[in-house]
Amino acid sequence: MTTIHIVGGGLAGSEAAWQAAEAGIHAVLHEMRPIRPTEAHVTTRLAELVCSNSFRSDDWENNAVGLLHEEMRRAGSLIMRAADAHKLPAGGALAVDREGFSAAVEAALTGHPRITIMREEIADPPREWDNVIVATGPLTSGALAETLRGLTGEDSLAFFDAIAPIVERDSIDLDVAWFQSRYDKKGPGGGDADYINCPLTEEQYAAFIAALIAGEKTEFHQWEKTTPYFEGCLPIEVMAARGPETLRFGPMKPVGLRNPRTGRQAHAVVQLRQDNALGTLWNMVGFQTKLKHGEQSRIFRTIPALENARFARLGGIHRNTFLNSPRLLDEQLRLKARPQLRFAGQITGVEGYVESAAIGLLAGRFAAGDVRGERVEPPPLTTAFGALLGHITKGAMAETFQPMNVNFGLFPPLATDTRGRDRKKLMAHRAIADLDQWLGRPRAAAE
């Protein structure tokens, strides 16, 4: 019996194992936790969400990540099935109860008759394994990273990812804060008040920015000091240092929100998003940080409505590694120097939960096709799957390759010159039609 070995039990590895097993192939999923813990994980569960609990927009017609959600659902994604089953109120976004989500993914994998889960570290996949998917993500172990450096002939590129704090709901002062989604946008459940909003005056905002910049930060080892940040996940104090108004145009923007007590827009707003099904924990949106823990508690409690905040988790930061995929991988995600190795998830240079899982889905399907002796063609470039895969394997310049979220800029242009939201909607409908054809489904608009 030919077996596919998947190294890494995060979102990408879990999805890859599921896809291979659903295609009738035996999959062995190797996860090093708890044998070897990481600096970011807090449980031993598969598919643990270590940063945000948000899968971002679920609007498939107007947002590229929402389109990727829809494509994954149509392709039988385990990750999306678990996310949908454990979604939380979040306006137009898909946020999940992180514990329920990871428990559901692990239960599905554990209960599958063609999946075996091994708790062990794989530092160098044995040569006799002829079909391997490496999906170790940003927290690849040092030993495996050394193996990959030897195979690729180069140092892995790297950047930092940061983690936002989580606040206990009953410690938030709702005499100051209020519930509202930006622009009162309704979520999948019909709610238009899915965020807690903490307002700041101009004076309070200026004091907060000064405290962020002056606050004591975590010191890193010398080898880490040249590692850049990913622009889509900047620590809040790094943004503050770029200019006093930066945060007001970023995670603290007040537009689309009106304080019901004053009837006016606040100067700045800190938003919190529900983080668990009970509604007892709330995530500080966009507040990734490298401030020391004591400084976080002190500075974040200067935010009106958070003066008595209890933090279930404080922010943190960890190193992320990724391959120069346009140079190293083929369109089937195989390492050119050792084709029996495939890669999936963030290590390929995609950024985001859903993007990582999507590449895992493709890797699992490609690997299963190899075992069956059938080549699975890459999805069309007009789909979110294809656009993302095309970017990391051949669309980007190897000399300037950087991690990328899915976005409509990666898609081929429409035949006609269409702009604005109509352009996105037309591209989304084209994607679904082409995806259905790739999946062998009848061509139709999304249900």
Coordinates of C-alpha atoms in Angstrom, one line a residue:
M1 CA 0.0 0.0 0.0
T2 CA 1.4 3.4 -1.0
T3 CA 1.2 5.9 1.8
I4 CA 1.4 9.7 1.7
H5 CA 3.3 11.2 4.6
I6 CA 2.3 14.7 5.8
V7 CA 4.8 16.5 8.1
G8 CA 3.0 19.1 10.2
G9 CA -0.5 19.0 11.7
G10 CA -1.5 22.7 11.2
L11 CA -4.2 23.8 8.9
A12 CA -2.4 23.0 5.7
G13 CA -1.2 19.5 6.9
S14 CA -4.6 18.7 8.3
E15 CA -6.3 19.6 5.0
A16 CA -3.8 17.8 2.9
A17 CA -4.3 14.6 5.0
W18 CA -8.0 14.9 4.6
Q19 CA -7.9 15.4 0.9
A20 CA -5.6 12.4 0.3
A21 CA -7.7 10.2 2.5
E22 CA -11.0 11.2 0.9
A23 CA -9.3 10.4 -2.5
G24 CA -8.9 6.8 -1.2
I25 CA -5.2 7.0 -0.2
H26 CA -3.7 6.1 3.2
A27 CA -2.2 9.2 4.9
V28 CA 0.1 9.4 7.9
L29 CA 0.1 12.8 9.6
H30 CA 3.2 13.5 11.6
E31 CA 2.9 16.2 14.3
M32 CA 5.8 17.0 16.6
R33 CA 3.7 18.4 19.4
P34 CA 3.7 17.6 22.3
I35 CA 7.1 15.8 21.8
R36 CA 8.5 19.1 20.8
P37 CA 6.5 22.2 21.6
T38 CA 6.7 25.6 19.9
E39 CA 6.9 29.1 21.2
A40 CA 3.4 30.0 19.9
H41 CA 1.1 27.0 20.4
V42 CA -0.6 26.6 23.7
T43 CA -2.4 23.2 23.1
T44 CA -1.4 19.9 21.4
R45 CA -4.4 19.9 19.1
L46 CA -4.1 19.7 15.3
A47 CA -5.1 22.8 13.4
E48 CA -4.6 25.1 16.4
L49 CA -5.1 28.8 15.5
V50 CA -2.2 30.6 17.1
C51 CA -2.9 34.2 16.0
S52 CA -6.3 35.6 15.2
N53 CA -9.5 33.6 15.2
S54 CA -10.7 35.2 12.0
F55 CA -10.7 33.7 8.5
R56 CA -11.5 37.2 7.3
S57 CA -14.2 38.2 4.8
D58 CA -16.8 35.6 3.8
D59 CA -18.2 37.6 1.0
W60 CA -17.4 35.5 -2.1
E61 CA -18.6 37.9 -4.7
N62 CA -16.6 41.0 -3.6
N63 CA -13.6 39.7 -1.7
A64 CA -10.9 37.3 -2.8
V65 CA -10.5 35.5 0.5
G66 CA -14.3 35.1 0.6
L67 CA -14.1 33.6 -2.9
L68 CA -11.4 31.2 -1.7
H69 CA -13.7 30.2 1.2
E70 CA -16.4 29.3 -1.4
E71 CA -13.9 27.4 -3.6
M72 CA -12.7 25.4 -0.6
R73 CA -16.2 24.5 0.4
R74 CA -17.0 23.2 -3.1
A75 CA -13.8 21.2 -3.0
G76 CA -14.8 19.4 0.2
S77 CA -12.5 21.2 2.6
L78 CA -12.3 19.9 6.1
I79 CA -11.0 23.2 7.4
M80 CA -14.0 25.1 6.0
R81 CA -16.4 22.5 7.3
A82 CA -15.1 22.9 10.8
A83 CA -15.0 26.8 10.5
D84 CA -18.6 26.9 9.3
A85 CA -19.7 24.6 12.2
H86 CA -18.0 26.8 14.8
K87 CA -18.4 30.3 13.4
L88 CA -18.9 33.3 15.7
P89 CA -20.6 36.7 15.1
A90 CA -18.1 38.9 13.3
G91 CA -20.0 41.1 10.8
G92 CA -19.1 40.1 7.3
A93 CA -16.1 38.1 8.5
L94 CA -15.9 34.4 9.3
A95 CA -14.5 34.2 12.8
V96 CA -14.5 30.9 14.7
D97 CA -14.4 29.5 18.2
R98 CA -10.8 28.4 18.1
E99 CA -11.1 25.6 20.6
G100 CA -14.2 24.1 19.0
F101 CA -12.7 24.5 15.6
S102 CA -9.5 22.7 16.3
A103 CA -11.3 20.0 18.3
A104 CA -13.6 19.3 15.3
V105 CA -10.7 19.1 12.8
E106 CA -8.8 16.7 15.1
A107 CA -11.8 14.5 15.7
A108 CA -12.5 14.2 12.0
L109 CA -8.9 13.3 11.2
T110 CA -8.6 10.8 14.1
G111 CA -11.9 9.1 13.1
H112 CA -11.0 8.7 9.4
P113 CA -10.2 5.1 8.6
R114 CA -7.4 6.0 6.1
I115 CA -5.6 8.5 8.4
T116 CA -2.9 7.6 11.0
I117 CA -1.7 10.3 13.3
M118 CA 1.9 10.0 14.6
R119 CA 3.1 12.3 17.4
E120 CA 6.8 12.6 16.5
E121 CA 9.3 15.1 15.1
I122 CA 10.5 14.5 11.5
A123 CA 13.9 16.2 11.1
D124 CA 14.6 14.6 7.7
P125 CA 12.0 12.6 5.8
P126 CA 13.4 9.2 5.0
R127 CA 14.3 8.5 1.4
E128 CA 12.1 5.5 1.2
W129 CA 9.1 7.8 1.7
D130 CA 8.3 8.5 -2.0
N131 CA 5.4 10.8 -1.4
V132 CA 5.8 13.4 1.3
I133 CA 4.1 16.8 2.0
V134 CA 6.0 19.2 4.2
A135 CA 3.4 21.5 5.8
T136 CA 5.3 22.7 8.9
G137 CA 4.4 26.3 8.5
P138 CA 6.0 29.3 10.2
L139 CA 7.2 27.2 13.2
T140 CA 9.3 24.6 11.3
S141 CA 11.6 22.9 13.8
G142 CA 15.3 23.9 13.7
A143 CA 16.4 20.4 12.6
L144 CA 14.0 20.2 9.7
A145 CA 14.9 23.8 8.7
E146 CA 18.5 22.7 8.5
T147 CA 17.5 19.8 6.3
L148 CA 15.6 22.1 4.0
R149 CA 18.5 24.5 3.7
G150 CA 20.7 21.6 2.6
L151 CA 18.2 20.6 0.0
T152 CA 17.5 24.1 -1.4
G153 CA 21.1 25.4 -1.3
E154 CA 20.0 28.6 0.4
D155 CA 18.9 30.0 3.7
S156 CA 15.1 30.2 4.1
L157 CA 13.7 33.6 3.9
A158 CA 12.1 34.8 7.1
F159 CA 9.9 37.5 8.7
F160 CA 8.1 37.9 12.0
D161 CA 4.5 37.2 12.8
A162 CA 2.9 38.8 15.8
I163 CA 0.0 37.7 18.0
A164 CA -2.8 39.9 19.4
P165 CA -4.0 39.9 23.0
I166 CA -7.3 38.4 24.2
V167 CA -9.5 40.1 26.8
E168 CA -12.1 38.6 29.2
R169 CA -15.5 39.9 28.2
D170 CA -16.7 40.8 31.7
S171 CA -13.7 43.0 32.3
I172 CA -14.6 45.4 29.5
D173 CA -16.5 48.6 30.6
L174 CA -19.6 48.7 28.4
D175 CA -20.6 52.0 29.9
V176 CA -17.8 53.4 27.7
A177 CA -17.6 50.9 24.9
W178 CA -20.5 49.9 22.6
F179 CA -21.4 47.1 20.2
Q180 CA -21.4 47.9 16.4
S181 CA -20.0 46.5 13.2
R182 CA -18.3 49.0 10.9
Y183 CA -20.9 50.6 8.6
D184 CA -23.5 48.4 10.4
K185 CA -22.5 45.6 8.0
K186 CA -24.5 42.5 8.7
G187 CA -22.8 39.2 9.2
P188 CA -23.9 35.7 8.0
G189 CA -26.2 35.5 11.0
G190 CA -27.8 38.8 10.3
G191 CA -26.1 40.7 13.1
D192 CA -24.9 44.2 12.7
A193 CA -23.3 44.7 16.1
D194 CA -20.6 42.0 16.2
Y195 CA -17.7 44.1 17.6
I196 CA -17.0 45.9 20.8
N197 CA -15.8 49.4 20.1
C198 CA -13.6 51.3 22.6
P199 CA -13.4 55.1 21.7
L200 CA -10.5 57.4 22.3
T201 CA -10.5 61.2 22.2
E202 CA -7.7 63.1 20.4
E203 CA -5.8 63.6 23.7
Q204 CA -6.2 60.0 24.7
Y205 CA -5.1 58.8 21.3
A206 CA -1.9 61.0 21.4
A207 CA -1.1 59.7 24.9
F208 CA -1.6 56.1 23.8
I209 CA 0.7 56.5 20.7
A210 CA 3.4 58.0 22.9
A211 CA 3.1 55.1 25.4
L212 CA 3.3 52.5 22.6
I213 CA 6.5 54.1 21.2
A214 CA 8.1 54.4 24.6
G215 CA 7.1 51.0 25.9
E216 CA 9.7 48.4 26.5
K217 CA 9.9 45.8 23.7
T218 CA 11.0 42.3 23.6
E219 CA 14.6 41.9 22.6
F220 CA 15.6 39.4 20.0
H221 CA 18.7 37.4 19.3
Q222 CA 21.3 39.0 17.1
W223 CA 20.5 36.7 14.2
E224 CA 16.8 37.8 14.3
K225 CA 17.5 41.6 14.1
T226 CA 17.7 41.6 10.3
T227 CA 14.4 39.6 9.9
P228 CA 11.7 41.8 8.3
Y229 CA 8.1 42.0 9.4
F230 CA 5.2 40.9 7.1
E231 CA 3.4 44.1 6.2
G232 CA 0.0 42.5 6.7
C233 CA 0.7 41.6 10.3
L234 CA 2.8 44.5 11.7
P235 CA 3.2 44.9 15.5
I236 CA 1.1 47.9 16.6
E237 CA 4.0 49.7 18.0
V238 CA 5.9 49.4 14.7
M239 CA 2.9 51.0 13.0
A240 CA 2.8 53.8 15.7
A241 CA 6.5 54.6 15.1
R242 CA 5.8 55.3 11.4
G243 CA 3.7 58.3 12.2
P244 CA 1.1 59.6 14.7
E245 CA -1.8 59.1 12.3
T246 CA -0.8 55.6 11.1
L247 CA -3.0 53.7 13.5
R248 CA -6.0 56.0 12.8
F249 CA -5.9 54.8 9.2
G250 CA -5.3 51.2 10.2
P251 CA -6.6 49.0 13.1
M252 CA -7.8 52.1 15.1
K253 CA -9.7 53.7 12.3
P254 CA -13.0 55.3 13.4
V255 CA -14.8 55.5 10.1
G256 CA -18.1 53.7 9.8
L257 CA -18.6 53.8 13.6
R258 CA -20.7 56.2 15.6
N259 CA -20.6 56.4 19.4
P260 CA -24.3 56.2 20.5
R261 CA -23.5 58.3 23.6
T262 CA -22.3 61.3 21.6
G263 CA -23.9 60.7 18.3
R264 CA -20.5 61.4 16.7
Q265 CA -17.5 59.5 15.3
A266 CA -14.7 59.1 17.8
H267 CA -11.2 60.3 17.1
A268 CA -9.9 56.7 17.2
V269 CA -11.4 53.3 18.1
V270 CA -10.1 50.0 19.3
Q271 CA -12.2 47.1 18.2
L272 CA -12.6 43.7 19.9
R273 CA -14.0 40.6 18.2
Q274 CA -15.5 37.6 19.8
D275 CA -13.0 34.8 20.2
N276 CA -14.9 31.8 21.6
A277 CA -18.4 30.4 21.4
L278 CA -19.3 31.4 24.9
G279 CA -18.6 35.0 24.2
T280 CA -16.3 35.2 27.2
L281 CA -13.1 36.1 25.3
W282 CA -12.6 38.9 22.9
N283 CA -9.6 39.5 20.6
M284 CA -8.1 43.0 20.2
V285 CA -8.3 43.4 16.4
G286 CA -5.1 44.3 14.7
F287 CA -3.2 44.6 18.1
Q288 CA -0.3 42.2 17.3
T289 CA 2.6 43.3 19.5
K290 CA 6.2 42.7 20.6
L291 CA 5.7 44.8 23.8
K292 CA 6.8 43.0 27.0
H293 CA 3.9 41.5 28.8
G294 CA 4.1 43.9 31.7
E295 CA 4.1 46.8 29.3
Q296 CA 1.1 45.4 27.4
S297 CA -1.0 45.2 30.6
R298 CA 0.0 48.7 31.6
I299 CA -0.4 50.4 28.2
F300 CA -3.5 48.6 27.0
R301 CA -5.3 49.5 30.2
T302 CA -5.0 53.2 29.3
I303 CA -7.5 52.5 26.6
P304 CA -11.0 53.8 27.8
A305 CA -13.2 50.8 28.5
L306 CA -10.2 48.6 29.2
E307 CA -9.0 50.2 32.4
N308 CA -9.8 47.0 34.3
A309 CA -9.2 44.5 31.5
R310 CA -8.2 41.0 32.4
F311 CA -6.1 39.4 29.6
A312 CA -6.6 35.7 28.9
R313 CA -3.6 35.9 26.6
L314 CA -1.1 38.7 26.0
G315 CA 0.5 39.4 22.6
G316 CA 3.6 37.8 21.3
I317 CA 5.8 37.4 18.3
H318 CA 7.5 34.5 16.5
R319 CA 9.7 34.0 13.5
N320 CA 8.2 32.8 10.3
T321 CA 10.1 31.0 7.5
F322 CA 9.2 30.4 3.9
L323 CA 10.8 29.0 0.7
N324 CA 11.6 30.9 -2.4
S325 CA 8.8 28.9 -4.1
P326 CA 9.0 30.4 -7.6
R327 CA 12.6 29.2 -7.9
L328 CA 12.3 26.0 -5.9
L329 CA 8.9 24.4 -6.5
D330 CA 7.1 23.2 -9.7
E331 CA 3.4 23.8 -10.4
Q332 CA 2.6 20.6 -8.5
L333 CA 4.3 22.0 -5.4
R334 CA 7.1 19.5 -5.7
L335 CA 10.7 20.5 -4.7
K336 CA 12.6 20.5 -8.0
A337 CA 15.7 19.1 -6.3
R338 CA 13.8 16.2 -4.7
P339 CA 10.5 15.7 -6.4
Q340 CA 9.2 13.2 -3.8
L341 CA 8.8 16.2 -1.5
R342 CA 5.9 18.5 -1.8
F343 CA 5.3 21.6 0.3
A344 CA 2.1 23.2 1.5
G345 CA 0.9 26.0 3.7
Q346 CA 2.8 29.1 4.9
I347 CA 6.2 27.6 4.2
T348 CA 5.4 28.0 0.5
G349 CA 5.0 31.8 0.8
V350 CA 1.3 32.2 1.2
E351 CA 0.0 34.2 4.2
G352 CA -3.2 33.6 6.1
Y353 CA -5.1 30.7 7.5
V354 CA -7.3 30.1 4.5
E355 CA -4.5 30.5 2.0
S356 CA -2.4 28.0 3.9
A357 CA -5.2 25.5 4.1
A358 CA -6.0 26.0 0.4
I359 CA -2.4 25.1 -0.6
G360 CA -2.7 22.1 1.7
L361 CA -5.9 21.1 -0.2
L362 CA -4.1 21.3 -3.5
A363 CA -1.0 19.4 -2.3
G364 CA -3.2 16.6 -0.9
R365 CA -5.0 16.3 -4.2
F366 CA -1.8 16.4 -6.3
A367 CA -0.1 13.7 -4.1
A368 CA -3.2 11.5 -4.2
G369 CA -3.1 11.8 -8.0
D370 CA 0.5 10.7 -8.1
V371 CA -0.3 7.6 -6.0
R372 CA -3.2 6.7 -8.4
G373 CA -0.9 7.3 -11.4
E374 CA -3.2 10.1 -12.5
R375 CA -1.9 13.7 -13.0
V376 CA -4.2 16.2 -11.3
E377 CA -3.9 19.3 -13.4
P378 CA -3.5 22.6 -11.5
P379 CA -6.7 24.6 -11.1
P380 CA -7.3 27.4 -13.7
L381 CA -5.5 30.7 -13.0
T382 CA -9.0 32.4 -13.1
T383 CA -9.9 30.7 -9.8
A384 CA -8.7 31.7 -6.3
F385 CA -6.9 28.4 -6.0
G386 CA -5.2 28.8 -9.3
A387 CA -4.3 32.5 -8.8
L388 CA -2.7 31.7 -5.4
L389 CA -0.8 28.6 -6.7
G390 CA 0.3 30.5 -9.8
H391 CA 1.7 33.3 -7.7
I392 CA 3.9 31.1 -5.5
T393 CA 5.1 28.7 -8.2
K394 CA 5.6 30.9 -11.3
G395 CA 3.8 34.2 -11.1
A396 CA 6.2 36.1 -8.8
M397 CA 9.8 37.1 -9.5
A398 CA 12.1 34.8 -7.5
E399 CA 14.4 37.8 -6.7
T400 CA 11.7 39.8 -5.0
F401 CA 9.3 37.0 -3.8
Q402 CA 7.4 37.8 -0.6
P403 CA 4.5 36.1 1.2
M404 CA 1.1 37.0 -0.2
N405 CA -2.5 36.9 0.8
V406 CA -5.0 36.0 -2.0
N407 CA -6.2 39.1 -3.8
F408 CA -7.9 39.9 -7.1
G409 CA -4.6 41.4 -8.3
L410 CA -3.3 37.9 -8.7
F411 CA -6.2 37.0 -11.2
P412 CA -6.0 37.3 -15.0
P413 CA -7.9 40.4 -16.2
L414 CA -11.4 40.2 -17.5
A415 CA -11.9 40.2 -21.3
T416 CA -13.7 43.5 -21.0
D417 CA -12.6 46.7 -19.1
T418 CA -14.8 46.6 -16.0
R419 CA -13.9 48.5 -12.8
G420 CA -14.9 48.7 -9.2
R421 CA -17.2 46.2 -7.5
D422 CA -18.6 45.0 -10.8
R423 CA -15.1 43.9 -11.7
K424 CA -14.7 41.8 -8.6
K425 CA -18.1 40.2 -8.9
L426 CA -17.5 39.3 -12.5
M427 CA -14.2 37.8 -11.6
A428 CA -15.7 35.8 -8.8
H429 CA -18.5 34.4 -10.9
R430 CA -15.9 33.5 -13.6
A431 CA -13.8 31.8 -10.9
I432 CA -16.7 29.7 -9.6
A433 CA -17.7 28.6 -13.1
D434 CA -14.1 27.6 -14.0
L435 CA -13.7 25.9 -10.6
D436 CA -16.8 23.8 -11.1
Q437 CA -15.5 22.6 -14.4
W438 CA -12.1 21.7 -12.8
L439 CA -13.9 19.8 -10.1
G440 CA -16.1 18.0 -12.6
R441 CA -19.2 19.7 -11.3
P442 CA -22.0 21.2 -13.5
R443 CA -21.3 24.8 -14.4
A444 CA -23.4 27.0 -12.2
A445 CA -23.4 30.1 -10.0
A446 CA -22.6 29.6 -6.4
E447 CA -25.5 28.5 -4.3

